[in-house]
Amino acid sequence: MKLSDIKSSEAELQDYYAQLRSQHITPAWIGGGITREPKSKAVPWVWHWRDLRPQAMRAAQLVGTEQAERRVLRLTNPELPGLSASNTMVANIQIVMPGEVARAHRHSGSALRLIIEGKGGYTVVNGARLSMAPGDLVLTPNWTWHDHANDTDGPMIWLDGLDTPLVRMLEAGFYEEYHKETQTIVEGAGSPFVKYGEGGLRPVWEAEPATRYSPLWHYPMFQARAALERLAADRSGGPLDGIILEYTNPVTGGPAMPTIACFIQMLRAGERTQAHRSVCCTNYHVIEGRGYSIVGGTRFDWEDKDVFTVPTWTFREHVNDSDRPAFLFSFTDAPVMRALDLYREEAKAG
Ligand SMILES: [Fe+2]
């Protein structure tokens, strides 16, 4: 047995390829498609709050929530053909003005909200009212009814993260409008934070959810901050990312949602993390702090409320060169990669 040595004339090959094209068939040996390692079309990018906030306020002047189902500015990666910050996930800025509601609907895509500005507006998820404050994480997972309202006297602005590019690629998207503008709020027994908000303690009488997403839809910043500060005082932290915590499903210990994992990270004053890369795309939001990240060899300076994206298999390291702690929120499609046995990570040598 040996490799065969068949040779044809260029004319004969081109004639054959033309025939194949006419029959919608492609010879794989000239098609490429296999790379030695992941190479994202997306590029590392940063969107600064100093640009985002005025444009969100301008959108609030120009477009009402009756015209726009959601008043959302989509952060668009310069090199991706679709309108998304990263390959499988979007990162959006949403604004709801005082007195406004964003009507109730549900969809197969899963979503998260990381509150940036405003305190006291709320999201209703399957009848549960979740109050929102800066730094809070709110989930509106796959096929849960959700609407938003702002009964405060200032704008409510948050970062939206959704897996819609992935769901679209899988051709698995459903969408439905609620029969009313807003859901009826179920007081008391429905509050997920009352049931699941104390980490490590789970109500025994609650049946295990049939869905894989976290039944705790609200992760307040005050809890996350306290946990990070305790760990900092304890001089804890891992070798790659320092002090980083995952928002978990309190029933399974797994990621917050099957398609999106969420994290919060504290960079102590002067801290520099180790450069590493992983098979997942990651979107970061600077809850507070100032510093920079080196992503794929390029330095991106960031400060309070900026958003930046790290494509898959791209080295990133974070530096807090200020004299106060920095808090980074991030969300990734790592659960998808892990579920498919595609996840890898590695530290940069040297
Ligand atoms: Fe939605």
Short mmCIF file of C-alpha atoms and ligand atoms in Angstrom, two decimals:
data_model
loop_
_atom_site.label_atom_id
_atom_site.label_comp_id
_atom_site.label_asym_id
_atom_site.label_seq_id
_atom_site.Cartn_x
_atom_site.Cartn_y
_atom_site.Cartn_z
CA MET A 1 0.00 0.00 0.00
CA LYS A 2 1.23 3.51 -0.81
CA LEU A 3 0.01 6.98 -1.65
CA SER A 4 -1.28 7.03 -5.24
CA ASP A 5 0.34 9.26 -7.84
CA ILE A 6 -2.49 10.14 -10.21
CA LYS A 7 -1.89 13.32 -12.24
CA SER A 8 -4.35 15.14 -14.53
CA SER A 9 -4.06 18.12 -16.83
CA GLU A 10 -5.19 21.49 -15.49
CA ALA A 11 -7.86 21.67 -18.23
CA GLU A 12 -9.27 18.29 -17.25
CA LEU A 13 -9.39 19.26 -13.58
CA GLN A 14 -11.04 22.63 -14.27
CA ASP A 15 -13.64 20.94 -16.44
CA TYR A 16 -14.35 18.46 -13.64
CA TYR A 17 -14.61 21.24 -11.04
CA ALA A 18 -17.01 23.20 -13.26
CA GLN A 19 -19.23 20.13 -13.58
CA LEU A 20 -19.20 19.69 -9.80
CA ARG A 21 -20.09 23.37 -9.24
CA SER A 22 -23.08 23.05 -11.52
CA GLN A 23 -24.27 20.13 -9.40
CA HIS A 24 -23.65 22.01 -6.09
CA ILE A 25 -20.83 19.70 -5.08
CA THR A 26 -17.45 20.88 -3.80
CA PRO A 27 -14.20 18.90 -3.89
CA ALA A 28 -12.97 19.05 -0.30
CA TRP A 29 -9.29 18.89 -1.28
CA ILE A 30 -9.37 22.41 -2.69
CA GLY A 31 -11.86 23.81 -0.17
CA GLY A 32 -9.60 24.20 2.84
CA GLY A 33 -11.57 24.54 6.08
CA ILE A 34 -9.23 22.81 8.48
CA THR A 35 -6.87 24.93 10.56
CA ARG A 36 -4.17 23.76 12.95
CA GLU A 37 -5.80 25.79 15.71
CA PRO A 38 -8.87 28.03 16.10
CA LYS A 39 -8.63 31.28 14.18
CA SER A 40 -11.46 33.69 14.88
CA LYS A 41 -12.79 36.12 12.31
CA ALA A 42 -13.50 38.39 15.27
CA VAL A 43 -10.83 40.82 16.44
CA PRO A 44 -10.13 42.07 19.96
CA TRP A 45 -11.94 45.36 20.47
CA VAL A 46 -12.91 47.85 23.17
CA TRP A 47 -16.00 50.06 23.35
CA HIS A 48 -15.59 52.98 25.72
CA TRP A 49 -18.35 54.14 28.04
CA ARG A 50 -17.52 57.74 27.15
CA ASP A 51 -18.81 56.90 23.64
CA LEU A 52 -21.57 54.47 24.62
CA ARG A 53 -23.45 56.51 27.20
CA PRO A 54 -24.10 59.62 25.06
CA GLN A 55 -25.31 57.38 22.21
CA ALA A 56 -27.62 55.47 24.54
CA MET A 57 -29.06 58.77 25.78
CA ARG A 58 -29.45 59.93 22.18
CA ALA A 59 -31.31 56.70 21.34
CA ALA A 60 -33.65 57.46 24.25
CA GLN A 61 -34.43 60.82 22.66
CA LEU A 62 -34.92 59.43 19.16
CA VAL A 63 -36.76 56.11 19.65
CA GLY A 64 -39.59 55.09 21.97
CA THR A 65 -40.09 51.66 23.49
CA GLU A 66 -43.33 51.34 21.53
CA GLN A 67 -41.40 51.56 18.25
CA ALA A 68 -38.45 49.46 19.39
CA GLU A 69 -39.27 46.19 21.14
CA ARG A 70 -35.98 46.83 22.92
CA ARG A 71 -33.98 50.06 22.78
CA VAL A 72 -30.65 48.41 22.29
CA LEU A 73 -27.31 49.43 20.82
CA ARG A 74 -25.48 46.39 19.57
CA LEU A 75 -21.71 46.43 19.94
CA THR A 76 -20.41 45.28 16.60
CA ASN A 77 -17.09 43.56 16.09
CA PRO A 78 -15.42 45.25 13.09
CA GLU A 79 -14.52 41.95 11.43
CA LEU A 80 -17.59 39.80 12.03
CA PRO A 81 -20.16 39.59 9.24
CA GLY A 82 -23.08 39.49 11.70
CA LEU A 83 -23.86 42.32 14.10
CA SER A 84 -22.27 40.92 17.22
CA ALA A 85 -19.37 41.62 19.54
CA SER A 86 -18.15 38.04 19.42
CA ASN A 87 -18.66 34.85 17.44
CA THR A 88 -21.47 33.22 19.43
CA MET A 89 -22.62 36.02 21.74
CA VAL A 90 -23.82 39.59 21.43
CA ALA A 91 -23.03 42.40 23.85
CA ASN A 92 -25.55 45.23 23.80
CA ILE A 93 -26.26 48.41 25.69
CA GLN A 94 -29.92 48.76 26.62
CA ILE A 95 -31.54 51.87 28.07
CA VAL A 96 -34.96 52.24 29.71
CA MET A 97 -35.95 55.77 30.67
CA PRO A 98 -38.01 56.83 33.73
CA GLY A 99 -41.62 55.71 33.40
CA GLU A 100 -40.92 53.38 30.49
CA VAL A 101 -41.45 49.66 30.11
CA ALA A 102 -39.88 47.27 27.61
CA ARG A 103 -42.70 44.88 26.74
CA ALA A 104 -42.85 41.24 27.79
CA HIS A 105 -41.63 38.52 25.45
CA ARG A 106 -39.61 35.31 25.45
CA HIS A 107 -37.17 33.62 23.09
CA SER A 108 -34.98 30.53 22.84
CA GLY A 109 -31.85 32.62 23.16
CA SER A 110 -30.62 33.07 26.72
CA ALA A 111 -29.80 36.51 28.06
CA LEU A 112 -28.02 38.18 30.92
CA ARG A 113 -28.11 41.77 32.14
CA LEU A 114 -25.25 43.42 33.98
CA ILE A 115 -26.58 46.65 35.43
CA ILE A 116 -24.43 49.68 34.64
CA GLU A 117 -26.42 52.71 35.71
CA GLY A 118 -29.58 53.31 37.76
CA LYS A 119 -30.90 51.75 40.91
CA GLY A 120 -34.39 50.42 41.55
CA GLY A 121 -35.67 49.71 38.07
CA TYR A 122 -36.65 46.09 37.66
CA THR A 123 -36.86 43.09 35.37
CA VAL A 124 -39.74 40.63 35.69
CA VAL A 125 -38.80 37.02 34.90
CA ASN A 126 -41.67 34.50 34.83
CA GLY A 127 -43.61 36.72 37.23
CA ALA A 128 -40.74 37.33 39.68
CA ARG A 129 -39.73 40.96 40.14
CA LEU A 130 -35.95 41.39 40.24
CA SER A 131 -34.78 44.79 41.44
CA MET A 132 -31.67 46.05 39.66
CA ALA A 133 -28.68 47.95 41.06
CA PRO A 134 -25.28 48.72 39.51
CA GLY A 135 -23.07 45.63 39.18
CA ASP A 136 -26.01 43.23 39.66
CA LEU A 137 -26.31 40.28 37.31
CA VAL A 138 -29.84 39.40 36.19
CA LEU A 139 -30.61 36.34 34.05
CA THR A 140 -33.48 35.95 31.63
CA PRO A 141 -32.74 32.41 30.45
CA ASN A 142 -34.01 30.42 27.49
CA TRP A 143 -37.80 30.74 27.03
CA THR A 144 -38.47 32.67 30.24
CA TRP A 145 -40.95 35.56 29.96
CA HIS A 146 -39.26 38.85 30.67
CA ASP A 147 -40.05 42.54 30.66
CA HIS A 148 -38.25 45.56 32.06
CA ALA A 149 -39.53 48.69 33.78
CA ASN A 150 -38.02 51.84 35.14
CA ASP A 151 -39.99 53.43 37.99
CA THR A 152 -37.04 55.56 39.12
CA ASP A 153 -36.29 59.15 38.15
CA GLY A 154 -33.08 58.43 36.20
CA PRO A 155 -32.14 56.25 33.22
CA MET A 156 -31.60 52.53 33.73
CA ILE A 157 -28.77 51.30 31.51
CA TRP A 158 -27.37 47.81 31.37
CA LEU A 159 -25.21 45.48 29.34
CA ASP A 160 -27.12 42.72 27.59
CA GLY A 161 -25.35 39.46 26.77
CA LEU A 162 -27.16 36.93 24.59
CA ASP A 163 -26.30 33.75 22.73
CA THR A 164 -28.38 34.72 19.69
CA PRO A 165 -25.61 34.27 17.07
CA LEU A 166 -25.18 30.69 18.29
CA VAL A 167 -28.93 29.99 18.35
CA ARG A 168 -29.24 31.49 14.87
CA MET A 169 -26.38 29.35 13.56
CA LEU A 170 -28.08 26.28 15.04
CA GLU A 171 -31.38 27.42 13.47
CA ALA A 172 -33.07 26.85 16.82
CA GLY A 173 -34.63 30.24 17.47
CA PHE A 174 -38.23 30.70 18.65
CA TYR A 175 -39.80 33.98 19.76
CA GLU A 176 -43.14 34.86 21.29
CA GLU A 177 -44.79 38.04 22.54
CA TYR A 178 -46.67 38.01 25.84
CA HIS A 179 -50.42 38.64 25.60
CA LYS A 180 -50.04 41.86 27.63
CA GLU A 181 -47.42 44.59 27.69
CA THR A 182 -46.15 43.52 31.11
CA GLN A 183 -46.41 40.43 33.27
CA THR A 184 -48.38 40.24 36.48
CA ILE A 185 -45.90 40.18 39.33
CA VAL A 186 -46.19 37.17 41.63
CA GLU A 187 -45.36 38.44 45.10
CA GLY A 188 -43.64 36.40 47.80
CA ALA A 189 -43.27 32.74 46.95
CA GLY A 190 -41.87 33.36 43.48
CA SER A 191 -38.75 35.26 44.48
CA PRO A 192 -35.72 33.28 43.33
CA PHE A 193 -33.35 35.31 45.49
CA VAL A 194 -35.25 34.48 48.67
CA LYS A 195 -35.08 30.79 47.77
CA TYR A 196 -31.60 30.45 46.33
CA GLY A 197 -29.76 33.66 47.24
CA GLU A 198 -27.73 32.31 50.13
CA GLY A 199 -24.85 30.43 48.55
CA GLY A 200 -24.48 26.84 49.69
CA LEU A 201 -28.00 26.62 51.15
CA ARG A 202 -30.75 25.15 48.99
CA PRO A 203 -34.44 24.84 49.97
CA VAL A 204 -35.09 21.12 50.29
CA TRP A 205 -38.79 21.23 49.40
CA GLU A 206 -38.15 22.78 45.99
CA ALA A 207 -38.26 20.19 43.22
CA GLU A 208 -35.13 20.07 41.10
CA PRO A 209 -35.79 22.27 38.06
CA ALA A 210 -36.38 20.51 34.74
CA THR A 211 -34.37 23.22 32.98
CA ARG A 212 -30.58 23.45 33.02
CA TYR A 213 -30.32 27.17 33.67
CA SER A 214 -29.88 28.59 37.14
CA PRO A 215 -33.15 29.12 39.05
CA LEU A 216 -31.41 32.04 40.80
CA TRP A 217 -31.96 34.83 38.31
CA HIS A 218 -30.49 37.63 40.39
CA TYR A 219 -26.91 37.83 41.66
CA PRO A 220 -26.47 41.16 43.49
CA MET A 221 -23.17 43.01 43.35
CA PHE A 222 -23.02 43.45 47.13
CA GLN A 223 -22.69 39.68 47.55
CA ALA A 224 -20.09 39.25 44.81
CA ARG A 225 -18.04 42.19 46.05
CA ALA A 226 -18.05 40.90 49.63
CA ALA A 227 -16.94 37.44 48.46
CA LEU A 228 -14.10 38.88 46.36
CA GLU A 229 -12.93 41.16 49.15
CA ARG A 230 -12.88 38.24 51.61
CA LEU A 231 -10.74 36.25 49.18
CA ALA A 232 -8.43 39.21 48.60
CA ALA A 233 -7.95 39.60 52.34
CA ASP A 234 -7.15 35.87 52.44
CA ARG A 235 -4.51 36.35 49.67
CA SER A 236 -6.32 33.71 47.58
CA GLY A 237 -6.49 33.36 43.81
CA GLY A 238 -5.54 31.09 40.92
CA PRO A 239 -2.42 31.21 38.79
CA LEU A 240 -4.06 32.47 35.57
CA ASP A 241 -6.77 34.93 36.53
CA GLY A 242 -6.14 35.76 40.17
CA ILE A 243 -9.36 36.12 42.14
CA ILE A 244 -12.17 35.14 39.80
CA LEU A 245 -15.56 33.72 40.77
CA GLU A 246 -18.13 32.02 38.60
CA TYR A 247 -21.83 32.76 39.01
CA THR A 248 -23.18 29.24 39.37
CA ASN A 249 -26.47 27.41 39.19
CA PRO A 250 -27.14 26.81 42.92
CA VAL A 251 -28.75 23.42 42.23
CA THR A 252 -26.08 21.88 40.02
CA GLY A 253 -22.98 23.98 40.71
CA GLY A 254 -22.68 24.34 36.93
CA PRO A 255 -22.74 27.49 34.78
CA ALA A 256 -25.52 30.06 35.09
CA MET A 257 -26.95 29.01 31.72
CA PRO A 258 -26.20 26.08 29.38
CA THR A 259 -24.74 28.35 26.71
CA ILE A 260 -23.19 31.17 28.75
CA ALA A 261 -20.94 31.17 31.80
CA CYS A 262 -20.60 34.36 33.85
CA PHE A 263 -17.70 35.48 36.00
CA ILE A 264 -16.61 38.33 38.21
CA GLN A 265 -12.95 39.04 38.83
CA MET A 266 -11.15 41.37 41.18
CA LEU A 267 -7.81 42.79 40.14
CA ARG A 268 -6.02 44.16 43.15
CA ALA A 269 -4.13 47.45 42.83
CA GLY A 270 -0.93 46.72 40.90
CA GLU A 271 -1.97 43.17 39.97
CA ARG A 272 -1.02 41.63 36.61
CA THR A 273 -2.57 38.31 35.56
CA GLN A 274 -0.77 35.64 33.59
CA ALA A 275 -1.29 35.60 29.81
CA HIS A 276 -3.44 32.65 28.78
CA ARG A 277 -5.93 31.66 26.11
CA SER A 278 -8.92 29.37 25.90
CA VAL A 279 -11.31 27.91 23.36
CA CYS A 280 -14.22 30.24 24.01
CA CYS A 281 -15.01 33.83 23.18
CA THR A 282 -15.23 36.22 26.11
CA ASN A 283 -16.84 39.61 26.53
CA TYR A 284 -15.67 41.76 29.43
CA HIS A 285 -17.36 44.65 31.18
CA VAL A 286 -15.45 46.86 33.57
CA ILE A 287 -17.79 47.25 36.54
CA GLU A 288 -15.32 49.67 38.04
CA GLY A 289 -11.62 50.39 37.97
CA ARG A 290 -8.92 51.43 35.57
CA GLY A 291 -6.21 49.45 33.84
CA TYR A 292 -5.44 47.70 30.58
CA SER A 293 -5.46 44.30 28.96
CA ILE A 294 -3.09 42.93 26.37
CA VAL A 295 -5.22 40.92 23.98
CA GLY A 296 -3.62 39.18 21.04
CA GLY A 297 -0.55 41.40 21.46
CA THR A 298 -2.47 44.71 21.44
CA ARG A 299 -2.92 46.91 24.50
CA PHE A 300 -6.48 48.01 25.27
CA ASP A 301 -6.84 50.63 27.99
CA TRP A 302 -10.07 50.46 29.93
CA GLU A 303 -11.85 52.24 32.73
CA ASP A 304 -15.23 52.23 34.49
CA LYS A 305 -18.06 50.71 32.40
CA ASP A 306 -16.06 50.00 29.23
CA VAL A 307 -16.69 46.76 27.31
CA PHE A 308 -14.08 44.70 25.48
CA THR A 309 -14.07 41.42 23.62
CA VAL A 310 -11.51 38.62 23.43
CA PRO A 311 -11.95 36.21 20.51
CA THR A 312 -11.39 32.51 20.95
CA TRP A 313 -7.85 31.16 21.40
CA THR A 314 -6.40 34.65 21.88
CA PHE A 315 -3.93 35.37 24.64
CA ARG A 316 -5.13 37.90 27.20
CA GLU A 317 -3.60 39.33 30.34
CA HIS A 318 -5.05 42.02 32.57
CA VAL A 319 -3.16 44.74 34.38
CA ASN A 320 -4.49 46.98 37.13
CA ASP A 321 -1.94 49.78 37.16
CA SER A 322 -4.09 52.00 39.35
CA ASP A 323 -4.15 52.33 43.13
CA ARG A 324 -7.67 50.93 43.64
CA PRO A 325 -9.19 47.51 42.96
CA ALA A 326 -10.79 46.81 39.59
CA PHE A 327 -13.82 44.57 39.10
CA LEU A 328 -14.31 42.86 35.73
CA PHE A 329 -17.47 41.04 34.77
CA SER A 330 -17.12 38.56 31.90
CA PHE A 331 -19.27 36.09 30.03
CA THR A 332 -18.16 33.27 27.75
CA ASP A 333 -19.47 30.42 25.63
CA ALA A 334 -17.22 27.97 27.50
CA PRO A 335 -20.18 25.77 28.60
CA VAL A 336 -20.90 25.05 24.93
CA MET A 337 -17.27 24.13 24.29
CA ARG A 338 -17.13 21.92 27.38
CA ALA A 339 -20.39 20.17 26.52
CA LEU A 340 -18.92 19.28 23.12
CA ASP A 341 -15.48 18.32 24.49
CA LEU A 342 -13.94 21.22 22.57
CA TYR A 343 -12.68 23.27 25.49
CA ARG A 344 -8.95 23.84 25.98
CA GLU A 345 -6.92 26.43 27.78
CA GLU A 346 -3.24 27.13 28.10
CA ALA A 347 -0.93 29.60 29.74
CA LYS A 348 1.54 31.49 27.58
CA ALA A 349 4.97 29.96 27.84
CA GLY A 350 7.68 32.02 29.46
FE FE B 1 -35.62 39.54 25.29
#
